[in-house]
Amino acid sequence: MGRDEAAELQENRWMRGGFIVLCIGLFVFPYAVRGVRLGSFAAINFVAILGVVLFLSGGGLRYFGKGRSSFILAAEILGVCLTLFVILYSVLSGDGKAGVAFFASSILPLILIYSALRDLKRCLKIWCIFFSAIMGVLVICAALNWLSGSAVSHFFAELFHSAVYSKLADEGRLVSFMGHPLTGSFVAICYASSMFACSRVVREVNPLLYFIPSGIVVLACSSITGVVILAFLFFVQNCRTGYYKYLFFAAIVVCIFFALNLFDAVLERVSTNLSNGDITSGRNAALARLLDKEILTFELFDWRLFSSEDPGFVAATEYPPVRLSYRMGLAAAICFCLIAFVLPFIGMLKSRRWDVCGTALGLIVVVNTFDGIVSSGDICWLYSATIMFLIYAANCAPALGSTSSTHDDEIGKKRISENHALHRVPANRGRGNTAR
């Protein structure tokens, strides 16, 4: 074994080890669980950060140097600007703790989107194994919660000492070890997206095997947006030659869920929201009211504490761009949206793999319907890792108009690390970056 091969194997070990630590930080010690013991320090996922450090030690930052593409260069510039905005916010607002928490939970995870995976298949397998185990536990929690009359939700609400969670438990929504029902729903959507990436990169997976548990969790969390996005993901991922049969089986599963009354809580929320004239559970109404009264205003540069006496303020700023614009200004919100959403999506659009692009679009839409990605917690970590795998999956998906995906998939799997949608790999490195 040559020196280069030995070094590459060592880098791959660091990368796989880093991903295992990252998964432990996100799935074994999620934000809600950390909050029980760590209090305000729970906002920083120290285990996940350690995992990223190990991951980067294995060559994850390889493309942030010579040969970087225009996407990487743009992300570097915008990332520096966004970091400066956070520093200014921490100093000028007088809330340094909030600035550090925002950097650790909403900016640092974005590195994953633009990093390089040399040992892609094994890292994706590790991610999906952990994810499948957690989804299995969530499905069990959902089943027990339905059978016990929300006893599981009340148990976790008491464990987390949260009046908000207790109210949600009274409404029949699933409060789990992942915390808020919106977090549980987002975890389920990330799982469906990650398993789809695994199906395109590693080996074919029956979509019903990961959409059924995802659907159970989303319905248990009573997330209206989650149900719509999950249905959209299933449609875009399976509306192609050879996959139409899954649409038929999915219709049968939906009928079974209706027969089991699993849709009751979601339909009740839809009915309530429609009767109140706002399908967004009051977000849009509160936002429009605060804008009309000029209670909610935006400046190009700002550094305000997140507080208001208006009872609808939290609901009005539930959308991430709105909340970030209020706290740090429009410039910071634009930088964040470009790094987190626009650049990765444009990179995937260039591949013309519409099933992957549709999956990424659904993920981007759902993460922008609540404030998790710009608040304390692990939402940005989950989003960034999932988007990273989808970017790579864009290079394994069959080309537009292809009627046979097998040949295209095999070609894609051989060149996946060489043609990351956001990276331009120097020619003399192509062979060393081939995924194993």
GROMACS .gro file of C-alpha atoms in nm, residues 160-339:
model
  180
  160PHE     CA    1  -3.905   1.885   2.986
  161HIS     CA    2  -4.102   2.106   3.232
  162SER     CA    3  -4.276   2.282   2.945
  163ALA     CA    4  -4.622   2.436   2.966
  164VAL     CA    5  -4.623   2.473   2.588
  165TYR     CA    6  -4.558   2.102   2.542
  166SER     CA    7  -4.834   2.022   2.794
  167LYS     CA    8  -5.080   2.226   2.589
  168LEU     CA    9  -4.972   2.047   2.271
  169ALA     CA   10  -5.011   1.711   2.446
  170ASP     CA   11  -5.365   1.809   2.547
  171GLU     CA   12  -5.435   1.871   2.178
  172GLY     CA   13  -5.329   1.514   2.100
  173ARG     CA   14  -5.003   1.607   1.923
  174LEU     CA   15  -4.695   1.391   1.971
  175VAL     CA   16  -4.434   1.536   2.206
  176SER     CA   17  -4.137   1.300   2.201
  177PHE     CA   18  -3.773   1.288   2.305
  178MET     CA   19  -3.709   1.508   1.998
  179GLY     CA   20  -3.917   1.782   2.161
  180HIS     CA   21  -4.176   1.994   1.981
  181PRO     CA   22  -4.416   1.822   1.734
  182LEU     CA   23  -4.282   2.044   1.453
  183THR     CA   24  -3.934   1.908   1.525
  184GLY     CA   25  -4.063   1.551   1.515
  185SER     CA   26  -4.239   1.620   1.185
  186PHE     CA   27  -3.926   1.776   1.037
  187VAL     CA   28  -3.719   1.476   1.148
  188ALA     CA   29  -3.961   1.249   0.960
  189ILE     CA   30  -3.930   1.457   0.641
  190CYS     CA   31  -3.550   1.459   0.667
  191TYR     CA   32  -3.564   1.081   0.708
  192ALA     CA   33  -3.770   1.039   0.390
  193SER     CA   34  -3.527   1.267   0.204
  194SER     CA   35  -3.217   1.091   0.340
  195MET     CA   36  -3.348   0.744   0.256
  196PHE     CA   37  -3.427   0.867  -0.095
  197ALA     CA   38  -3.064   0.982  -0.126
  198CYS     CA   39  -2.953   0.640   0.001
  199SER     CA   40  -3.174   0.475  -0.260
  200ARG     CA   41  -3.007   0.677  -0.535
  201VAL     CA   42  -2.648   0.645  -0.408
  202VAL     CA   43  -2.609   0.314  -0.225
  203ARG     CA   44  -2.884   0.069  -0.324
  204GLU     CA   45  -3.249   0.071  -0.425
  205VAL     CA   46  -3.491   0.096  -0.132
  206ASN     CA   47  -3.865   0.042  -0.156
  207PRO     CA   48  -4.004   0.393  -0.091
  208LEU     CA   49  -4.295   0.255   0.112
  209LEU     CA   50  -4.045   0.128   0.370
  210TYR     CA   51  -3.948   0.482   0.467
  211PHE     CA   52  -4.257   0.680   0.372
  212ILE     CA   53  -4.494   0.474   0.589
  213PRO     CA   54  -4.303   0.538   0.917
  214SER     CA   55  -4.249   0.900   0.812
  215GLY     CA   56  -4.623   0.936   0.751
  216ILE     CA   57  -4.708   0.783   1.088
  217VAL     CA   58  -4.481   1.028   1.273
  218VAL     CA   59  -4.602   1.331   1.075
  219LEU     CA   60  -4.966   1.240   1.143
  220ALA     CA   61  -4.891   1.181   1.511
  221CYS     CA   62  -4.735   1.528   1.527
  222SER     CA   63  -5.047   1.668   1.353
  223SER     CA   64  -4.839   1.885   1.121
  224ILE     CA   65  -5.048   2.019   0.831
  225THR     CA   66  -4.742   2.136   0.641
  226GLY     CA   67  -4.568   1.808   0.710
  227VAL     CA   68  -4.852   1.606   0.556
  228VAL     CA   69  -4.856   1.825   0.244
  229ILE     CA   70  -4.478   1.819   0.197
  230LEU     CA   71  -4.452   1.445   0.258
  231ALA     CA   72  -4.718   1.381  -0.005
  232PHE     CA   73  -4.531   1.613  -0.242
  233LEU     CA   74  -4.203   1.427  -0.180
  234PHE     CA   75  -4.364   1.091  -0.248
  235PHE     CA   76  -4.510   1.221  -0.573
  236VAL     CA   77  -4.189   1.377  -0.712
  237GLN     CA   78  -3.976   1.078  -0.612
  238ASN     CA   79  -4.201   0.815  -0.767
  239CYS     CA   80  -4.354   0.980  -1.073
  240ARG     CA   81  -4.114   0.812  -1.316
  241THR     CA   82  -4.101   0.497  -1.522
  242GLY     CA   83  -4.107   0.181  -1.311
  243TYR     CA   84  -4.226   0.356  -0.996
  244TYR     CA   85  -4.594   0.426  -1.071
  245LYS     CA   86  -4.695   0.109  -0.888
  246TYR     CA   87  -4.588   0.270  -0.560
  247LEU     CA   88  -4.848   0.545  -0.610
  248PHE     CA   89  -5.118   0.276  -0.615
  249PHE     CA   90  -4.985   0.111  -0.297
  250ALA     CA   91  -4.955   0.453  -0.131
  251ALA     CA   92  -5.324   0.519  -0.201
  252ILE     CA   93  -5.408   0.193  -0.023
  253VAL     CA   94  -5.193   0.293   0.277
  254VAL     CA   95  -5.366   0.632   0.295
  255CYS     CA   96  -5.705   0.460   0.297
  256ILE     CA   97  -5.588   0.235   0.583
  257PHE     CA   98  -5.467   0.540   0.777
  258PHE     CA   99  -5.806   0.706   0.727
  259ALA     CA  100  -5.980   0.390   0.849
  260LEU     CA  101  -5.761   0.393   1.161
  261ASN     CA  102  -5.853   0.761   1.221
  262LEU     CA  103  -5.489   0.869   1.201
  263PHE     CA  104  -5.588   1.176   1.001
  264ASP     CA  105  -5.841   1.300   1.258
  265ALA     CA  106  -5.610   1.539   1.445
  266VAL     CA  107  -5.474   1.691   1.124
  267LEU     CA  108  -5.820   1.735   0.972
  268GLU     CA  109  -5.942   1.891   1.295
  269ARG     CA  110  -5.657   2.144   1.286
  270VAL     CA  111  -5.730   2.222   0.921
  271SER     CA  112  -6.098   2.278   1.003
  272THR     CA  113  -6.013   2.503   1.298
  273ASN     CA  114  -5.764   2.709   1.100
  274LEU     CA  115  -6.006   2.753   0.810
  275SER     CA  116  -6.280   2.865   1.045
  276ASN     CA  117  -6.036   3.121   1.188
  277GLY     CA  118  -5.955   3.239   0.836
  278ASP     CA  119  -5.582   3.150   0.850
  279ILE     CA  120  -5.454   2.807   0.746
  280THR     CA  121  -5.110   2.894   0.890
  281SER     CA  122  -5.230   2.866   1.253
  282GLY     CA  123  -5.228   3.244   1.298
  283ARG     CA  124  -4.881   3.318   1.160
  284ASN     CA  125  -4.989   3.516   0.856
  285ALA     CA  126  -5.263   3.703   1.043
  286ALA     CA  127  -5.023   3.802   1.322
  287LEU     CA  128  -4.756   3.905   1.072
  288ALA     CA  129  -4.999   4.122   0.873
  289ARG     CA  130  -5.131   4.286   1.190
  290LEU     CA  131  -4.787   4.373   1.328
  291LEU     CA  132  -4.674   4.508   0.992
  292ASP     CA  133  -4.984   4.727   0.965
  293LYS     CA  134  -4.928   4.865   1.315
  294GLU     CA  135  -4.554   4.910   1.240
  295ILE     CA  136  -4.470   4.710   1.551
  296LEU     CA  137  -4.262   4.485   1.328
  297THR     CA  138  -4.015   4.683   1.117
  298PHE     CA  139  -3.702   4.587   0.924
  299GLU     CA  140  -3.373   4.767   0.862
  300LEU     CA  141  -3.083   4.676   0.635
  301PHE     CA  142  -2.856   4.637   0.938
  302ASP     CA  143  -2.995   4.582   1.286
  303TRP     CA  144  -2.919   4.418   1.621
  304ARG     CA  145  -3.231   4.396   1.833
  305LEU     CA  146  -3.318   4.163   2.115
  306PHE     CA  147  -3.596   3.919   2.031
  307SER     CA  148  -3.872   4.049   2.257
  308SER     CA  149  -4.206   4.225   2.238
  309GLU     CA  150  -4.511   4.277   2.458
  310ASP     CA  151  -4.746   4.191   2.172
  311PRO     CA  152  -4.893   3.839   2.223
  312GLY     CA  153  -4.875   3.765   1.849
  313PHE     CA  154  -4.510   3.859   1.810
  314VAL     CA  155  -4.373   3.505   1.827
  315ALA     CA  156  -4.626   3.376   1.573
  316ALA     CA  157  -4.557   3.672   1.342
  317THR     CA  158  -4.184   3.602   1.339
  318GLU     CA  159  -4.216   3.226   1.300
  319TYR     CA  160  -4.078   3.236   0.946
  320PRO     CA  161  -3.693   3.223   0.953
  321PRO     CA  162  -3.629   3.512   0.707
  322VAL     CA  163  -3.868   3.735   0.905
  323ARG     CA  164  -3.714   3.653   1.242
  324LEU     CA  165  -3.358   3.694   1.118
  325SER     CA  166  -3.444   4.020   0.942
  326TYR     CA  167  -3.591   4.158   1.264
  327ARG     CA  168  -3.299   4.053   1.484
  328MET     CA  169  -2.997   4.120   1.261
  329GLY     CA  170  -3.129   4.310   0.960
  330LEU     CA  171  -3.218   4.234   0.602
  331ALA     CA  172  -2.852   4.198   0.496
  332ALA     CA  173  -2.793   3.913   0.744
  333ALA     CA  174  -3.117   3.740   0.639
  334ILE     CA  175  -3.022   3.763   0.270
  335CYS     CA  176  -2.675   3.619   0.335
  336PHE     CA  177  -2.821   3.332   0.536
  337CYS     CA  178  -3.086   3.246   0.276
  338LEU     CA  179  -2.830   3.251  -0.005
  339ILE     CA  180  -2.593   3.016   0.180
   0.00000   0.00000   0.00000
